[in-house]
PDB file of C-alpha atoms in Angstrom:
ATOM      1  CA  MET P  27      -7.631 -20.919-105.653  1.00  0.00           C
ATOM      2  CA  ASN P  28     -10.602 -22.624-104.013  1.00  0.00           C
ATOM      3  CA  GLN P  29     -13.806 -20.551-103.972  1.00  0.00           C
ATOM      4  CA  PRO P  30     -16.094 -20.545-100.897  1.00  0.00           C
ATOM      5  CA  ARG P  31     -19.129 -22.735-101.312  1.00  0.00           C
ATOM      6  CA  PRO P  32     -22.507 -20.929-101.519  1.00  0.00           C
ATOM      7  CA  HIS P  33     -23.856 -22.527 -98.361  1.00  0.00           C
ATOM      8  CA  ALA P  34     -20.701 -21.574 -96.479  1.00  0.00           C
ATOM      9  CA  LEU P  35     -21.107 -17.944 -97.558  1.00  0.00           C
ATOM     10  CA  PHE P  36     -24.743 -18.002 -96.495  1.00  0.00           C
ATOM     11  CA  LEU P  37     -23.796 -19.347 -93.056  1.00  0.00           C
ATOM     12  CA  TYR P  38     -21.024 -16.781 -92.709  1.00  0.00           C
ATOM     13  CA  PHE P  39     -23.299 -13.809 -93.447  1.00  0.00           C
ATOM     14  CA  THR P  40     -26.066 -15.228 -91.258  1.00  0.00           C
ATOM     15  CA  ILE P  41     -23.664 -15.358 -88.337  1.00  0.00           C
ATOM     16  CA  LEU P  42     -22.571 -11.775 -89.017  1.00  0.00           C
ATOM     17  CA  ILE P  43     -26.179 -10.559 -89.056  1.00  0.00           C
ATOM     18  CA  LEU P  44     -27.012 -12.380 -85.836  1.00  0.00           C
ATOM     19  CA  ALA P  45     -23.892 -11.062 -84.177  1.00  0.00           C
ATOM     20  CA  ALA P  46     -24.770  -7.511 -85.192  1.00  0.00           C
ATOM     21  CA  SER P  47     -28.306  -7.957 -83.912  1.00  0.00           C
ATOM     22  CA  CYS P  48     -27.081  -9.251 -80.565  1.00  0.00           C
ATOM     23  CA  ALA P  49     -24.595  -6.427 -80.298  1.00  0.00           C
ATOM     24  CA  ASP P  50     -27.378  -3.901 -80.856  1.00  0.00           C
ATOM     25  CA  THR P  51     -29.548  -5.557 -78.208  1.00  0.00           C
ATOM     26  CA  ASP P  52     -26.656  -5.593 -75.745  1.00  0.00           C
ATOM     27  CA  GLN P  53     -26.323  -1.831 -76.075  1.00  0.00           C
ATOM     28  CA  ASN P  54     -29.836  -1.372 -74.712  1.00  0.00           C
ATOM     29  CA  ASN P  55     -30.868  -1.465 -71.062  1.00  0.00           C
ATOM     30  CA  ARG P  56     -27.293  -0.891 -69.963  1.00  0.00           C
ATOM     31  CA  LEU P  57     -25.499   1.935 -68.194  1.00  0.00           C
ATOM     32  CA  THR P  58     -22.123   3.238 -69.228  1.00  0.00           C
ATOM     33  CA  THR P  59     -19.409   3.783 -66.647  1.00  0.00           C
ATOM     34  CA  LYS P  60     -19.956   7.524 -66.969  1.00  0.00           C
ATOM     35  CA  GLU P  61     -23.707   7.172 -66.383  1.00  0.00           C
ATOM     36  CA  ARG P  62     -23.089   5.160 -63.224  1.00  0.00           C
ATOM     37  CA  GLU P  63     -20.675   7.800 -61.974  1.00  0.00           C
ATOM     38  CA  GLN P  64     -23.315  10.447 -62.646  1.00  0.00           C
ATOM     39  CA  GLY P  65     -25.847   8.568 -60.501  1.00  0.00           C
ATOM     40  CA  TRP P  66     -28.049   6.954 -63.136  1.00  0.00           C
ATOM     41  CA  THR P  67     -29.824   3.693 -62.295  1.00  0.00           C
ATOM     42  CA  LEU P  68     -31.856   1.365 -64.494  1.00  0.00           C
ATOM     43  CA  LEU P  69     -35.584   0.963 -63.899  1.00  0.00           C
ATOM     44  CA  PHE P  70     -35.674  -1.937 -66.369  1.00  0.00           C
ATOM     45  CA  ASP P  71     -32.911  -4.535 -66.634  1.00  0.00           C
ATOM     46  CA  GLY P  72     -33.988  -5.811 -70.063  1.00  0.00           C
ATOM     47  CA  ARG P  73     -34.913  -9.250 -68.754  1.00  0.00           C
ATOM     48  CA  SER P  74     -37.621  -8.927 -66.098  1.00  0.00           C
ATOM     49  CA  ALA P  75     -40.228  -6.609 -64.619  1.00  0.00           C
ATOM     50  CA  ASP P  76     -38.364  -6.461 -61.310  1.00  0.00           C
ATOM     51  CA  GLY P  77     -38.910  -3.107 -59.622  1.00  0.00           C
ATOM     52  CA  TRP P  78     -42.453  -2.749 -60.948  1.00  0.00           C
ATOM     53  CA  HIS P  79     -45.943  -3.880 -59.975  1.00  0.00           C
ATOM     54  CA  LEU P  80     -49.514  -3.300 -61.099  1.00  0.00           C
ATOM     55  CA  TYR P  81     -51.242  -0.227 -59.742  1.00  0.00           C
ATOM     56  CA  ASN P  82     -52.722  -1.055 -56.318  1.00  0.00           C
ATOM     57  CA  LYS P  83     -51.607  -4.688 -56.726  1.00  0.00           C
ATOM     58  CA  LYS P  84     -48.226  -5.090 -55.073  1.00  0.00           C
ATOM     59  CA  ASN P  85     -47.235  -8.630 -56.003  1.00  0.00           C
ATOM     60  CA  THR P  86     -47.978  -8.983 -59.703  1.00  0.00           C
ATOM     61  CA  THR P  87     -47.072  -7.564 -63.109  1.00  0.00           C
ATOM     62  CA  ALA P  88     -49.711  -9.597 -64.977  1.00  0.00           C
ATOM     63  CA  GLY P  89     -50.528  -8.160 -68.392  1.00  0.00           C
ATOM     64  CA  TRP P  90     -46.972  -6.919 -68.908  1.00  0.00           C
ATOM     65  CA  ILE P  91     -44.043  -8.902 -70.249  1.00  0.00           C
ATOM     66  CA  ALA P  92     -40.271  -8.504 -70.527  1.00  0.00           C
ATOM     67  CA  ARG P  93     -39.454  -9.740 -74.027  1.00  0.00           C
ATOM     68  CA  ASP P  94     -36.715  -9.061 -76.582  1.00  0.00           C
ATOM     69  CA  GLY P  95     -35.187  -6.381 -74.391  1.00  0.00           C
ATOM     70  CA  THR P  96     -38.460  -4.472 -73.958  1.00  0.00           C
ATOM     71  CA  LEU P  97     -40.994  -4.002 -71.193  1.00  0.00           C
ATOM     72  CA  ALA P  98     -44.295  -4.256 -73.009  1.00  0.00           C
ATOM     73  CA  VAL P  99     -48.013  -4.788 -72.675  1.00  0.00           C
ATOM     74  CA  ASP P 100     -48.756  -8.467 -73.275  1.00  0.00           C
ATOM     75  CA  THR P 101     -51.407  -7.980 -75.947  1.00  0.00           C
ATOM     76  CA  VAL P 102     -51.786 -11.748 -76.444  1.00  0.00           C
ATOM     77  CA  ASN P 103     -52.399 -13.010 -72.923  1.00  0.00           C
ATOM     78  CA  LYS P 104     -53.663 -10.054 -70.891  1.00  0.00           C
ATOM     79  CA  THR P 105     -57.206 -10.296 -69.539  1.00  0.00           C
ATOM     80  CA  GLU P 106     -57.608  -6.775 -68.140  1.00  0.00           C
ATOM     81  CA  VAL P 107     -56.102  -3.306 -68.424  1.00  0.00           C
ATOM     82  CA  ASN P 108     -53.582  -2.461 -65.719  1.00  0.00           C
ATOM     83  CA  ASP P 109     -50.981   0.293 -65.448  1.00  0.00           C
ATOM     84  CA  LEU P 110     -47.498  -0.666 -64.280  1.00  0.00           C
ATOM     85  CA  VAL P 111     -46.066   1.277 -61.336  1.00  0.00           C
ATOM     86  CA  SER P 112     -42.524   1.657 -60.025  1.00  0.00           C
ATOM     87  CA  ASP P 113     -41.880   0.108 -56.637  1.00  0.00           C
ATOM     88  CA  LYS P 114     -39.971   3.214 -55.591  1.00  0.00           C
ATOM     89  CA  VAL P 115     -41.218   6.743 -55.031  1.00  0.00           C
ATOM     90  CA  PHE P 116     -39.325   9.630 -56.647  1.00  0.00           C
ATOM     91  CA  LYS P 117     -39.307  13.364 -55.920  1.00  0.00           C
ATOM     92  CA  ASN P 118     -36.519  15.236 -57.730  1.00  0.00           C
ATOM     93  CA  PHE P 119     -35.329  13.270 -60.724  1.00  0.00           C
ATOM     94  CA  GLU P 120     -34.458  13.035 -64.378  1.00  0.00           C
ATOM     95  CA  LEU P 121     -36.112  10.120 -66.182  1.00  0.00           C
ATOM     96  CA  GLN P 122     -35.141   8.917 -69.646  1.00  0.00           C
ATOM     97  CA  PHE P 123     -36.886   6.214 -71.659  1.00  0.00           C
ATOM     98  CA  GLU P 124     -37.550   4.993 -75.174  1.00  0.00           C
ATOM     99  CA  TRP P 125     -40.972   3.921 -76.397  1.00  0.00           C
ATOM    100  CA  LYS P 126     -42.789   2.660 -79.446  1.00  0.00           C
ATOM    101  CA  LEU P 127     -46.447   2.035 -80.178  1.00  0.00           C
ATOM    102  CA  SER P 128     -48.524  -0.157 -82.404  1.00  0.00           C
ATOM    103  CA  LYS P 129     -50.535   1.470 -85.201  1.00  0.00           C
ATOM    104  CA  ASN P 130     -52.882   4.141 -83.808  1.00  0.00           C
ATOM    105  CA  GLY P 131     -51.343   3.474 -80.412  1.00  0.00           C
ATOM    106  CA  ASN P 132     -52.012   5.618 -77.350  1.00  0.00           C
ATOM    107  CA  SER P 133     -50.261   5.434 -73.988  1.00  0.00           C
ATOM    108  CA  GLY P 134     -48.539   7.594 -71.408  1.00  0.00           C
ATOM    109  CA  VAL P 135     -46.113   7.886 -68.507  1.00  0.00           C
ATOM    110  CA  PHE P 136     -47.436   9.267 -65.222  1.00  0.00           C
ATOM    111  CA  ILE P 137     -45.407  10.990 -62.516  1.00  0.00           C
ATOM    112  CA  ASN P 138     -46.132  11.717 -58.844  1.00  0.00           C
ATOM    113  CA  VAL P 139     -48.601   8.843 -58.673  1.00  0.00           C
ATOM    114  CA  LEU P 140     -50.251   7.981 -55.351  1.00  0.00           C
ATOM    115  CA  GLU P 141     -51.320   4.423 -54.563  1.00  0.00           C
ATOM    116  CA  ARG P 142     -54.402   4.208 -52.375  1.00  0.00           C
ATOM    117  CA  PRO P 143     -57.444   1.941 -52.421  1.00  0.00           C
ATOM    118  CA  ASP P 144     -59.747   4.923 -52.934  1.00  0.00           C
ATOM    119  CA  LEU P 145     -57.793   5.981 -56.049  1.00  0.00           C
ATOM    120  CA  THR P 146     -58.652   3.381 -58.657  1.00  0.00           C
ATOM    121  CA  THR P 147     -56.292   4.581 -61.418  1.00  0.00           C
ATOM    122  CA  ALA P 148     -52.817   6.062 -61.716  1.00  0.00           C
ATOM    123  CA  TRP P 149     -54.131   9.089 -63.594  1.00  0.00           C
ATOM    124  CA  ALA P 150     -56.389  10.052 -60.703  1.00  0.00           C
ATOM    125  CA  SER P 151     -53.297  11.619 -59.126  1.00  0.00           C
ATOM    126  CA  GLY P 152     -50.448  11.580 -61.650  1.00  0.00           C
ATOM    127  CA  PRO P 153     -49.991  14.071 -64.515  1.00  0.00           C
ATOM    128  CA  GLU P 154     -49.304  12.333 -67.818  1.00  0.00           C
ATOM    129  CA  TYR P 155     -46.566  12.594 -70.407  1.00  0.00           C
ATOM    130  CA  GLN P 156     -48.577  11.664 -73.485  1.00  0.00           C
ATOM    131  CA  LEU P 157     -47.411   8.963 -75.914  1.00  0.00           C
ATOM    132  CA  LEU P 158     -49.271   8.872 -79.229  1.00  0.00           C
ATOM    133  CA  ASP P 159     -48.846   7.503 -82.725  1.00  0.00           C
ATOM    134  CA  PRO P 160     -48.915  10.493 -85.137  1.00  0.00           C
ATOM    135  CA  ALA P 161     -51.519   8.598 -87.180  1.00  0.00           C
ATOM    136  CA  HIS P 162     -53.953   8.553 -84.229  1.00  0.00           C
ATOM    137  CA  ALA P 163     -57.004  10.807 -84.530  1.00  0.00           C
ATOM    138  CA  ASP P 164     -56.109  12.546 -81.238  1.00  0.00           C
ATOM    139  CA  ASN P 165     -53.009  13.986 -82.902  1.00  0.00           C
ATOM    140  CA  ALA P 166     -55.316  16.719 -84.221  1.00  0.00           C
ATOM    141  CA  ASN P 167     -55.816  17.936 -80.641  1.00  0.00           C
ATOM    142  CA  PRO P 168     -52.862  20.135 -79.525  1.00  0.00           C
ATOM    143  CA  VAL P 169     -53.064  18.963 -75.889  1.00  0.00           C
ATOM    144  CA  LYS P 170     -53.142  15.261 -76.788  1.00  0.00           C
ATOM    145  CA  ARG P 171     -50.128  14.964 -79.085  1.00  0.00           C
ATOM    146  CA  ALA P 172     -47.034  13.042 -78.062  1.00  0.00           C
ATOM    147  CA  GLY P 173     -44.840  14.966 -75.640  1.00  0.00           C
ATOM    148  CA  THR P 174     -47.668  17.050 -74.199  1.00  0.00           C
ATOM    149  CA  LEU P 175     -48.860  17.204 -70.620  1.00  0.00           C
ATOM    150  CA  PHE P 176     -52.045  15.344 -71.461  1.00  0.00           C
ATOM    151  CA  ALA P 177     -55.190  17.510 -71.696  1.00  0.00           C
ATOM    152  CA  LEU P 178     -53.396  20.458 -70.094  1.00  0.00           C
ATOM    153  CA  ASP P 179     -50.292  21.766 -71.863  1.00  0.00           C
ATOM    154  CA  ALA P 180     -49.690  21.725 -75.611  1.00  0.00           C
ATOM    155  CA  GLN P 181     -46.172  21.462 -77.001  1.00  0.00           C
ATOM    156  CA  LYS P 182     -44.031  24.486 -76.136  1.00  0.00           C
ATOM    157  CA  ASN P 183     -41.859  23.750 -79.180  1.00  0.00           C
ATOM    158  CA  PRO P 184     -43.004  21.661 -82.153  1.00  0.00           C
ATOM    159  CA  ALA P 185     -41.861  18.051 -81.927  1.00  0.00           C
ATOM    160  CA  VAL P 186     -42.971  15.076 -84.002  1.00  0.00           C
ATOM    161  CA  ALA P 187     -43.174  11.526 -82.718  1.00  0.00           C
ATOM    162  CA  LYS P 188     -41.885   8.771 -84.942  1.00  0.00           C
ATOM    163  CA  PRO P 189     -44.527   6.517 -86.512  1.00  0.00           C
ATOM    164  CA  ALA P 190     -45.782   3.220 -85.138  1.00  0.00           C
ATOM    165  CA  GLY P 191     -43.085   0.582 -84.748  1.00  0.00           C
ATOM    166  CA  GLU P 192     -40.221   3.090 -84.447  1.00  0.00           C
ATOM    167  CA  TRP P 193     -38.465   4.087 -81.234  1.00  0.00           C
ATOM    168  CA  ASN P 194     -38.872   7.537 -79.695  1.00  0.00           C
ATOM    169  CA  GLN P 195     -36.700   9.072 -76.995  1.00  0.00           C
ATOM    170  CA  SER P 196     -38.288  10.940 -74.091  1.00  0.00           C
ATOM    171  CA  ARG P 197     -37.087  12.718 -70.988  1.00  0.00           C
ATOM    172  CA  ILE P 198     -38.898  13.994 -67.905  1.00  0.00           C
ATOM    173  CA  LYS P 199     -37.184  16.220 -65.366  1.00  0.00           C
ATOM    174  CA  GLN P 200     -38.694  17.331 -62.081  1.00  0.00           C
ATOM    175  CA  THR P 201     -37.112  19.615 -59.476  1.00  0.00           C
ATOM    176  CA  GLU P 202     -39.241  20.733 -56.531  1.00  0.00           C
ATOM    177  CA  GLY P 203     -42.392  20.418 -58.589  1.00  0.00           C
ATOM    178  CA  LYS P 204     -41.036  22.195 -61.659  1.00  0.00           C
ATOM    179  CA  ILE P 205     -41.221  19.805 -64.612  1.00  0.00           C
ATOM    180  CA  GLU P 206     -39.817  19.652 -68.107  1.00  0.00           C
ATOM    181  CA  PHE P 207     -40.807  17.223 -70.871  1.00  0.00           C
ATOM    182  CA  TYR P 208     -38.648  16.446 -73.895  1.00  0.00           C
ATOM    183  CA  LEU P 209     -39.535  14.470 -77.030  1.00  0.00           C
ATOM    184  CA  ASN P 210     -36.735  13.326 -79.333  1.00  0.00           C
ATOM    185  CA  GLY P 211     -34.448  15.999 -77.905  1.00  0.00           C
ATOM    186  CA  ILE P 212     -36.931  18.905 -78.083  1.00  0.00           C
ATOM    187  CA  LEU P 213     -38.334  20.677 -75.009  1.00  0.00           C
ATOM    188  CA  THR P 214     -42.121  20.312 -75.239  1.00  0.00           C
ATOM    189  CA  VAL P 215     -43.442  21.226 -71.775  1.00  0.00           C
ATOM    190  CA  GLN P 216     -42.444  23.432 -68.851  1.00  0.00           C
ATOM    191  CA  GLN P 217     -44.793  23.564 -65.895  1.00  0.00           C
ATOM    192  CA  ASP P 218     -44.684  24.423 -62.192  1.00  0.00           C
ATOM    193  CA  LEU P 219     -46.927  22.074 -60.244  1.00  0.00           C
ATOM    194  CA  THR P 220     -46.618  24.308 -57.160  1.00  0.00           C
ATOM    195  CA  ALA P 221     -47.915  27.465 -58.851  1.00  0.00           C
ATOM    196  CA  PRO P 222     -51.515  28.702 -58.423  1.00  0.00           C
ATOM    197  CA  ALA P 223     -51.769  28.953 -62.217  1.00  0.00           C
ATOM    198  CA  TRP P 224     -51.321  25.178 -62.439  1.00  0.00           C
ATOM    199  CA  GLN P 225     -54.306  24.472 -60.223  1.00  0.00           C
ATOM    200  CA  ASP P 226     -56.310  27.035 -62.184  1.00  0.00           C
ATOM    201  CA  SER P 227     -55.498  25.083 -65.353  1.00  0.00           C
ATOM    202  CA  VAL P 228     -56.517  21.791 -63.735  1.00  0.00           C
ATOM    203  CA  GLY P 229     -59.794  23.410 -62.644  1.00  0.00           C
ATOM    204  CA  ARG P 230     -60.695  24.017 -66.278  1.00  0.00           C
ATOM    205  CA  THR P 231     -60.443  20.311 -67.190  1.00  0.00           C
ATOM    206  CA  HIS P 232     -62.173  17.082 -66.206  1.00  0.00           C
ATOM    207  CA  PHE P 233     -59.331  16.504 -63.721  1.00  0.00           C
ATOM    208  CA  LYS P 234     -61.072  18.961 -61.374  1.00  0.00           C
ATOM    209  CA  ASN P 235     -63.237  15.998 -60.360  1.00  0.00           C
ATOM    210  CA  PHE P 236     -60.182  14.173 -58.975  1.00  0.00           C
ATOM    211  CA  PRO P 237     -59.097  15.936 -55.770  1.00  0.00           C
ATOM    212  CA  GLU P 238     -55.583  14.429 -55.680  1.00  0.00           C
ATOM    213  CA  PHE P 239     -54.699  15.138 -59.300  1.00  0.00           C
ATOM    214  CA  GLY P 240     -51.573  17.194 -59.835  1.00  0.00           C
ATOM    215  CA  LYS P 241     -51.240  18.249 -56.206  1.00  0.00           C
ATOM    216  CA  HIS P 242     -48.122  16.275 -55.362  1.00  0.00           C
ATOM    217  CA  THR P 243     -44.455  16.688 -56.201  1.00  0.00           C
ATOM    218  CA  SER P 244     -43.360  13.141 -55.429  1.00  0.00           C
ATOM    219  CA  GLY P 245     -44.737   9.679 -56.058  1.00  0.00           C
ATOM    220  CA  HIS P 246     -44.484   6.602 -58.194  1.00  0.00           C
ATOM    221  CA  ILE P 247     -43.820   6.530 -61.931  1.00  0.00           C
ATOM    222  CA  ALA P 248     -46.435   4.625 -63.930  1.00  0.00           C
ATOM    223  CA  LEU P 249     -46.552   3.211 -67.463  1.00  0.00           C
ATOM    224  CA  GLN P 250     -49.999   3.249 -69.015  1.00  0.00           C
ATOM    225  CA  ASP P 251     -51.682   0.171 -70.422  1.00  0.00           C
ATOM    226  CA  TRP P 252     -54.182   1.518 -72.951  1.00  0.00           C
ATOM    227  CA  ALA P 253     -56.131  -0.001 -75.823  1.00  0.00           C
ATOM    228  CA  SER P 254     -53.153  -1.030 -77.929  1.00  0.00           C
ATOM    229  CA  GLY P 255     -49.595  -2.282 -77.612  1.00  0.00           C
ATOM    230  CA  VAL P 256     -46.815  -0.160 -76.141  1.00  0.00           C
ATOM    231  CA  ALA P 257     -43.214  -1.145 -75.445  1.00  0.00           C
ATOM    232  CA  PHE P 258     -40.462   0.556 -73.424  1.00  0.00           C
ATOM    233  CA  ARG P 259     -36.708   0.138 -73.172  1.00  0.00           C
ATOM    234  CA  ASN P 260     -33.697   1.999 -71.766  1.00  0.00           C
ATOM    235  CA  ILE P 261     -35.708   3.240 -68.802  1.00  0.00           C
ATOM    236  CA  LYS P 262     -33.246   4.953 -66.477  1.00  0.00           C
ATOM    237  CA  ILE P 263     -33.427   7.554 -63.739  1.00  0.00           C
ATOM    238  CA  LYS P 264     -31.121   9.899 -61.866  1.00  0.00           C
ATOM    239  CA  GLU P 265     -32.281  11.315 -58.554  1.00  0.00           C
ATOM    240  CA  LEU P 266     -31.401  14.994 -58.186  1.00  0.00           C
TER     241      LEU P 266
END
């Protein structure tokens, strides 16, 4: 019986590996039939930054790039730091997304963001779901770990982010100003943005100097461009 030639075997296994890789990529940034029926929509199609723009700059996404099925900060070509903001405004919603960071990476996702010329940053109005590499020095601060409501609420239940280069799963739910954060399936934050206790908490932080911070229960969603690389995929939302 004729034996396969070595180069033929190599080609065969190479094709199998590539096919498996493509299949894995094709599973991302897609909705199942059931998800569509439930009302989920994609905020990232896996190929472009359509549906997003830079904060206070409507017609550009410069500094961000859609590459290899991810929406990521372009660490090679960017010339300035700019957060990326959803074109649409959301009020009651469930948001799911996956994220990974570079070593010692630090980023975040903001909700209820206002866009106005007098507000120069997304975080001047929008509370932040913190994204952080566990190796980062800020991980020692309970209100700055991944899955926290940055600088305000520590984790309700212990949850550990995966290290740099690995994908994490996050979920944000908001109903009439009541929010829940989840990190890798674990509930980490519950907060009521309409309660007097919330504004009391804000008043004890540096956010007290930003009069619009945390006072709104609808707005844009923003992805933070910080000092190091961050990438997102499977960003999807269901309006409630």
